[in-house]
Coordinates of C-alpha atoms in Angstrom, one line a residue:
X28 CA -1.1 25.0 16.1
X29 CA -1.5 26.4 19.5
X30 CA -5.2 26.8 21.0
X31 CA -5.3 30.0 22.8
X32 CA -8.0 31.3 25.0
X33 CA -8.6 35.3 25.8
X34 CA -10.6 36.1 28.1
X35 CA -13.3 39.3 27.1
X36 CA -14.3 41.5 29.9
X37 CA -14.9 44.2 28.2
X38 CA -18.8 44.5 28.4
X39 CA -19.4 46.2 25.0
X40 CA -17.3 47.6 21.8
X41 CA -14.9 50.0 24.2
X42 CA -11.6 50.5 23.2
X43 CA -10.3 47.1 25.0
X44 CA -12.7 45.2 23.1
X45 CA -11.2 46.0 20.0
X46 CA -7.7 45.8 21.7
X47 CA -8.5 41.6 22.0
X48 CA -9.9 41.4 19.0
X49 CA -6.7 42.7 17.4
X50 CA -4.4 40.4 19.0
X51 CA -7.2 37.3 18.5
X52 CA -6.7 38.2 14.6
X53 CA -2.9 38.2 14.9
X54 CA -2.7 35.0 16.3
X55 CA -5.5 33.5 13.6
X56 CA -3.1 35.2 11.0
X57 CA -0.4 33.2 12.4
X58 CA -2.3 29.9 12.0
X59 CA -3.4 29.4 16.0
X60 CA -7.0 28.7 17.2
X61 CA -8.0 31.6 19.3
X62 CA -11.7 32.0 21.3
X63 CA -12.6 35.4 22.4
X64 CA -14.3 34.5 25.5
X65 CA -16.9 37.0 27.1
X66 CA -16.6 35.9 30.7
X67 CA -19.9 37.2 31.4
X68 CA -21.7 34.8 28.9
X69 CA -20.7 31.5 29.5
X70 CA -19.1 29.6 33.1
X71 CA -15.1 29.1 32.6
X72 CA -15.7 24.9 33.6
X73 CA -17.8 25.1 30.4
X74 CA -15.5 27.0 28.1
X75 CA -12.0 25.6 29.5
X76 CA -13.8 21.4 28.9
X77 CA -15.5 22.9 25.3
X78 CA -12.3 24.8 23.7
X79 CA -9.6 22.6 25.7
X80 CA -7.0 25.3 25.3
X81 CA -3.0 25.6 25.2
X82 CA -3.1 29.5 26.5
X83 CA -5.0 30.9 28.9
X84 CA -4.7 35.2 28.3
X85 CA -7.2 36.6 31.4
X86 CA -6.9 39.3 33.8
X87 CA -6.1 40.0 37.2
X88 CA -9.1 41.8 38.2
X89 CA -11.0 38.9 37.1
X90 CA -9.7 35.8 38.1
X91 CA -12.5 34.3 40.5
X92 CA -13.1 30.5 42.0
X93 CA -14.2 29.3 38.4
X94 CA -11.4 30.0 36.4
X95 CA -8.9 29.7 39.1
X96 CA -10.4 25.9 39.3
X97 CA -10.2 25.4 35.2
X98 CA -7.0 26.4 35.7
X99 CA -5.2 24.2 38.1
X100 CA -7.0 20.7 36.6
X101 CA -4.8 21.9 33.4
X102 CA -1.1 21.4 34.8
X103 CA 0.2 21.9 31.0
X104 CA -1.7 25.2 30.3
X105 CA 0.1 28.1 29.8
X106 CA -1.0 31.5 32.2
X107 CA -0.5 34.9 31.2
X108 CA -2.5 37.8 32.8
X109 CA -2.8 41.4 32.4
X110 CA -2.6 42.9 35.1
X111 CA -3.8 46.0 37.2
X112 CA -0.9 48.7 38.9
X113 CA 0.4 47.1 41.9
X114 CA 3.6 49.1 42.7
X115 CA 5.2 51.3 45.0
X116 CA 4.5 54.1 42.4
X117 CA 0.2 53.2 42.7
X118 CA 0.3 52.9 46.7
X119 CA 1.1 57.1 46.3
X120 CA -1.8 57.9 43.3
X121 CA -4.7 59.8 44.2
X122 CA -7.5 57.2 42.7
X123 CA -10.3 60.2 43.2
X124 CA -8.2 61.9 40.7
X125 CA -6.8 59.3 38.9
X126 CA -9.7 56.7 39.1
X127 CA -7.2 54.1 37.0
X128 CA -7.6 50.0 37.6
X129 CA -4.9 49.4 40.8
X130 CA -5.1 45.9 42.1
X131 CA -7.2 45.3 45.3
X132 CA -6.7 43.2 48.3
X133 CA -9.1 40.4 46.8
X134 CA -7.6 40.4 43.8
X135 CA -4.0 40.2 45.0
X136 CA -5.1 37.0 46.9
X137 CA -6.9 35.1 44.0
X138 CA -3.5 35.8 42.0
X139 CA -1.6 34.7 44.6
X140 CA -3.7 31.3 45.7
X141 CA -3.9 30.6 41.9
X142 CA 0.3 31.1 41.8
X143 CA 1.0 28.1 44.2
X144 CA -1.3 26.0 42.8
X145 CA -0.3 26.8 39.1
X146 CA 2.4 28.7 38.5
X147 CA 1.7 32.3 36.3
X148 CA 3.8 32.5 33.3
X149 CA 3.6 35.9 33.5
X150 CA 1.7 39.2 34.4
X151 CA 1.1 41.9 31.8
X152 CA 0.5 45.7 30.9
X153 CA 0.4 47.2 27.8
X154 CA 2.8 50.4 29.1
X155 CA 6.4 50.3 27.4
X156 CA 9.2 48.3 29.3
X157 CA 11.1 51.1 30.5
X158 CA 8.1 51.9 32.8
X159 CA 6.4 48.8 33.8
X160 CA 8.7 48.6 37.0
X161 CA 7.4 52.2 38.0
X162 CA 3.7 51.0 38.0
X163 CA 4.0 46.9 38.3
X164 CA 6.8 45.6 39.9
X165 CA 4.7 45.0 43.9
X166 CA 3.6 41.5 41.3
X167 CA 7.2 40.7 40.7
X168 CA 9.0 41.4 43.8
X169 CA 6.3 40.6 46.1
X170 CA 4.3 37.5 45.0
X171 CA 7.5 36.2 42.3
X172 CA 5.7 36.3 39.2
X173 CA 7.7 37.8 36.5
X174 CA 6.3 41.4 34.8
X175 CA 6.5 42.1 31.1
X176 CA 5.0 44.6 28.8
X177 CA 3.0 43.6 25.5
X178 CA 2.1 46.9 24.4
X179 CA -0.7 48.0 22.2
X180 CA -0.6 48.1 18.1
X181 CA -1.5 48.2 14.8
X182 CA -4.5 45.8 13.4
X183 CA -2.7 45.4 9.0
X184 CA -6.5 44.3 8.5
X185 CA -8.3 47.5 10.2
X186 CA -5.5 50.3 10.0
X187 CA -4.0 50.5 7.3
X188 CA -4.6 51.2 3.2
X189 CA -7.1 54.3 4.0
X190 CA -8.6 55.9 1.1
X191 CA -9.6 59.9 0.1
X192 CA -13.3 60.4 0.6
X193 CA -15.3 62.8 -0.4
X194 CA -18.1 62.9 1.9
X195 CA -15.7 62.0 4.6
X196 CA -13.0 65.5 4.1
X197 CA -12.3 67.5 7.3
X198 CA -9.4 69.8 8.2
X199 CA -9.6 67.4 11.7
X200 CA -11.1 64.3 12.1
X201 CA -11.4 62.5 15.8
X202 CA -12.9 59.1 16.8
X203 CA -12.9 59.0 20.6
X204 CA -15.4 58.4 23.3
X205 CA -16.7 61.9 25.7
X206 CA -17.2 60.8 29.4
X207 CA -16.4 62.5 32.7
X208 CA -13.0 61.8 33.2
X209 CA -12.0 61.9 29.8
X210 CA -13.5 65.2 29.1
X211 CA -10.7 66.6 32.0
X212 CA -8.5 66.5 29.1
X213 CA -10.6 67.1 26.3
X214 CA -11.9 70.4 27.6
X215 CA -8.7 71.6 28.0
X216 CA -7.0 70.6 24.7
X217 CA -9.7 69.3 22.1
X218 CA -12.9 71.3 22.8
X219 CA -11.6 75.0 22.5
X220 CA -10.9 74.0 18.6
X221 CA -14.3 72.9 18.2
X222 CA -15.5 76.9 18.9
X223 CA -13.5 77.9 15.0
X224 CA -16.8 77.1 12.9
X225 CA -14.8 78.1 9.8
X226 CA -12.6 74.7 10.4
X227 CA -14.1 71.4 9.1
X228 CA -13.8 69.2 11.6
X229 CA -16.0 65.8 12.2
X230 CA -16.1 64.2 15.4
X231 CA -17.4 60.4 16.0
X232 CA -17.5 58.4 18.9
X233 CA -20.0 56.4 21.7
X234 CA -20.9 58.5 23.7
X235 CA -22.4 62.2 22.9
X236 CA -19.8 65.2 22.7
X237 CA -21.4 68.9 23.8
X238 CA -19.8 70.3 20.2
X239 CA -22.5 70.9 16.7
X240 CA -19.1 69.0 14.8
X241 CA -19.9 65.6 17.0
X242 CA -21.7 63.3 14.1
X243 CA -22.6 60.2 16.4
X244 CA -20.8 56.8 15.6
X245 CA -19.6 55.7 12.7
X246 CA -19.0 52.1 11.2
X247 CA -15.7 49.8 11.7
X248 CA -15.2 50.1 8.1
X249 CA -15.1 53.7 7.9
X250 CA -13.0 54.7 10.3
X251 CA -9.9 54.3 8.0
X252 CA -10.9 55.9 5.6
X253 CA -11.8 59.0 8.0
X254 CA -8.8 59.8 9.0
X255 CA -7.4 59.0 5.8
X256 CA -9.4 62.2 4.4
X257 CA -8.5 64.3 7.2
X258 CA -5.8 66.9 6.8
X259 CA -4.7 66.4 10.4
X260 CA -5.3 63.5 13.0
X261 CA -5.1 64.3 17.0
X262 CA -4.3 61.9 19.9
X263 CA -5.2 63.6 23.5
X264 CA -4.3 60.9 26.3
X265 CA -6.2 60.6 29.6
X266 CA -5.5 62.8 32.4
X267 CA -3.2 59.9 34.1
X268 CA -1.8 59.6 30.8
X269 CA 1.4 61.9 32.0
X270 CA 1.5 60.5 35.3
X271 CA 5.7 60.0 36.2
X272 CA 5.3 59.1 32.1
X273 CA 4.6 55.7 33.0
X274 CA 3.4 55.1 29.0
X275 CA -0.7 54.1 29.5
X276 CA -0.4 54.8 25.7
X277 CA -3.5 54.6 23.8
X278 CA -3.9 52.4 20.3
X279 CA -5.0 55.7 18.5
X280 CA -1.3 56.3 17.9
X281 CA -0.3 53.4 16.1
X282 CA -3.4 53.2 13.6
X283 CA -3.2 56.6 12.6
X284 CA 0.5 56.6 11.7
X285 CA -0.2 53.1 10.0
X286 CA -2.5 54.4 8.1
X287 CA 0.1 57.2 6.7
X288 CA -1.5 60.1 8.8
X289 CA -0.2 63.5 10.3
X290 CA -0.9 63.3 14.1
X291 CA -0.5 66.1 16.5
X292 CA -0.7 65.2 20.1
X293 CA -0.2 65.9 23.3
X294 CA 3.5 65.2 25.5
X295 CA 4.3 61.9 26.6
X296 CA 7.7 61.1 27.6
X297 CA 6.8 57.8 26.5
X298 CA 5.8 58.9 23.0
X299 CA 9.1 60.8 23.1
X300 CA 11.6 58.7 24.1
X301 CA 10.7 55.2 24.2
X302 CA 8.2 54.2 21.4
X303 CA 8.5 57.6 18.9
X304 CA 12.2 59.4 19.1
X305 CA 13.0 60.1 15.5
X306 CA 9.9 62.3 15.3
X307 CA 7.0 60.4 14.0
X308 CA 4.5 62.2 16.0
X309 CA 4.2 66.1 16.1
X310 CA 3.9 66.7 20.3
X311 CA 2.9 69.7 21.8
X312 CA 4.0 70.0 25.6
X313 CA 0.9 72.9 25.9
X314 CA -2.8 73.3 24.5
X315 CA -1.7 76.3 22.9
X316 CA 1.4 74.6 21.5
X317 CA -1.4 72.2 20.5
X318 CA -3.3 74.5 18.7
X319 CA -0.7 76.2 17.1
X320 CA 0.4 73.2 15.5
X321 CA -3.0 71.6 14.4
X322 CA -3.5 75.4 12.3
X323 CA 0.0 75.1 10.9
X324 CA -0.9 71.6 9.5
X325 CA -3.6 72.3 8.3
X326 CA -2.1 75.4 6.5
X327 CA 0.7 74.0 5.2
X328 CA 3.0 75.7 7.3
X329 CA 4.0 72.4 8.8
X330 CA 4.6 69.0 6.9
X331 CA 4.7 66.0 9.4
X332 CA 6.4 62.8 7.6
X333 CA 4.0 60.7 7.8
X334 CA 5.9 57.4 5.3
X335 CA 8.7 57.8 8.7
X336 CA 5.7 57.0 11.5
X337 CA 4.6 54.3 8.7
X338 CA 7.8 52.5 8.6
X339 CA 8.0 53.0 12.0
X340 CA 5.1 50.8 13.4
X341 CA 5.3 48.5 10.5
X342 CA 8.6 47.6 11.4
X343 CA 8.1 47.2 15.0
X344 CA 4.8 47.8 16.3
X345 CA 1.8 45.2 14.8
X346 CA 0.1 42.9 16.4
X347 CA 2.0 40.5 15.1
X348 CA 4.9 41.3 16.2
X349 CA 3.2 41.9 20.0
X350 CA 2.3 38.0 19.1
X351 CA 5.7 37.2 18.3
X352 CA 6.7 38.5 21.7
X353 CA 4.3 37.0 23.8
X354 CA 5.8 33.6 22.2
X355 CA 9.3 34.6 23.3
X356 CA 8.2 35.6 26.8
X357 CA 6.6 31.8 27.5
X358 CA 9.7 30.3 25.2
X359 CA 7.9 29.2 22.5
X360 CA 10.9 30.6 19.9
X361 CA 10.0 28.8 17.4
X362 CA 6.0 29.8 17.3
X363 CA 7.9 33.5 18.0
X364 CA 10.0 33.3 14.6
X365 CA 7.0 31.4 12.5
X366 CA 4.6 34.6 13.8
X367 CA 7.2 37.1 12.3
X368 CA 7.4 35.0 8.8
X369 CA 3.5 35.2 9.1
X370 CA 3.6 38.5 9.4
X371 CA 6.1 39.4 6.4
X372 CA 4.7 37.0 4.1
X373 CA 1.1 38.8 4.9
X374 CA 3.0 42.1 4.3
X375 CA 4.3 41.1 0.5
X376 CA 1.0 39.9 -0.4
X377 CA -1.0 42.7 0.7
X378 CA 1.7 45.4 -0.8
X379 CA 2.1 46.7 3.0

């Protein structure tokens, strides 16, 4: 059993939040300890002497004096930290358009202080590996510490086995937070939908959405079972989301077609070519290409195969197998192999 500690910075249930607790049940499922650490509740000292653990998985962004101390009294402890853009490719973005997390000055420091007293075992992002170099590689090929991707999933326990419900029925159904910068996006490709009052579609999230279909928040336990009675799902990334496709792919992708749902969304090259090539996810390069194809769904006109996406991120895209790969990365192979017989014996006994 390996004790692994993961640092929460999330400040509330936001999409990262559920990101952690994700990958904290993977690694339960695999038979590890895990502690899902708000670092805002409790001083590192405290947690690092109380859980005593074999894995540290923090951030960049945060790594401060306390941890950074916690740390380096633990020669043995593994490191692994996700870790802001820090690239050529960031030096050139436009953060007043593209307010994204790019590593500071401070932050480059505490990483690199914290590197020659303990050595990293790796820095993270949850883009595909094809385009971690574009936005990460200043880590690598400036401070040494080697760059890998560990990209976002499926949760088997919250994803998947969706059920037809009643009450729940919409021609479109969308879970997604409405905030400034998100709404660049939204307005453009979600919102002009919302003015067809003869579609049915429902529309939960945390924040409030200027639309009459927007129905508040809706429970953990529901959200399944939503889109499961939806006759289309739709993914709309962030405005960076397209930038030099670097593939800051969203979860929503991966628990809707786990959960054996047509999804229409909008172009990523990443969707495209790395993660989704054999045409799991119906893309529209346009919002009017988007449009067209959300009516044509919901018509009939268009049948999306959704047991292909299925197999798809079953196969290759859980959080167990993101677990199985973090293993490798550190060369743990044989926790690596154990996580993926976890995972298929879970499979068989749940009929997944």
């Amino acid at each position: 059993m390996v004790k692994v500690l993961y640092a929460d910075d999330s400040r509330g249930n936001n999409a990262w939040y559920y990101a952690r607790k994700s990958f904290a049940k993977a690694f339960v499922g695999c038979g590890h300890e895990v502690l899902l650490w708000d670092i805002h509740s409790k001083p590192a000292i405290d947690i690092f002497d109380q859980f005593q653990p074999d894995i540290y998985i923090g951030q960049t962004y945060t790594l401060d004096r306390g941890i950074c101390k916690a740390i380096v009294e633990r020669p043995s402890l593994r490191v692994i930290l996700k870790g802001s853009d820090y690239s050529h490719y960031s030096d050139s973005i436009d953060i007043s358009k593209y307010p994204i997390l790019i590593a500071n000055d401070k932050e480059i420091k505490n990483v690199e202080e914290l590197n020659k007293l303990h050595p990293i075992d790796f820095i993270f992002s949850h883009y595909h590996p094809n385009r971690i170099q574009t936005t990460h590689n200043y880590w690598q090929d400036k401070l040494g510490i080697p760059v890998k991707a560990i990209s976002l999933a499926t949760d088997i326990t919250e994803h998947t086995n969706g059920e037809f419900k009643e009450e729940l029925k919409s021609d479109i159904a969308f879970v997604s937070g409405y905030w400034d910068y998100k709404a660049i996006t939204l307005n453009k490709w979600f919102i002009p939908l919302c003015s067809d009052l003869n579609l049915n579609i429902k529309v939960f999230g945390n924040r409030n959405w200027p639309i009459p279909q927007y129905c508040g928040s809706i429970p953990d336990s529901l959200v399944r079972h939503l889109h499961k009675s939806a006759k289309v799902c739709v993914n709309i990334g962030e405005p960076h989301y397209k930038l030099d496709g670097n593939g800051d792919l969203n979860e929503r992708t991966f628990k809707l077609l786990s959960n054996k749902c047509p999804i229409v969304q909008d172009y990523s090259q990443t969707i495209a070519e790395d993660f989704f090539p054999n045409g799991e996810v119906e893309l529209a390069k346009t919002p009017e290409e988007f449009k067209e194809k959300i009516y044509a769904v919901i018509s009939g006109d268009l049948k999306i195969d959704t047991q292909k996406g299925y197999d798809t991120v079953m196969n290759n895209h859980t959080y167990f197998s993101r677990v199985s790969g973090l293993f490798s990365y550190l060369g743990m192979e044989n926790e690596s192999i154990d996580a993926l017989i976890k995972y298929e014996q879970i499979r068989k006994d749940n009929n997944l």
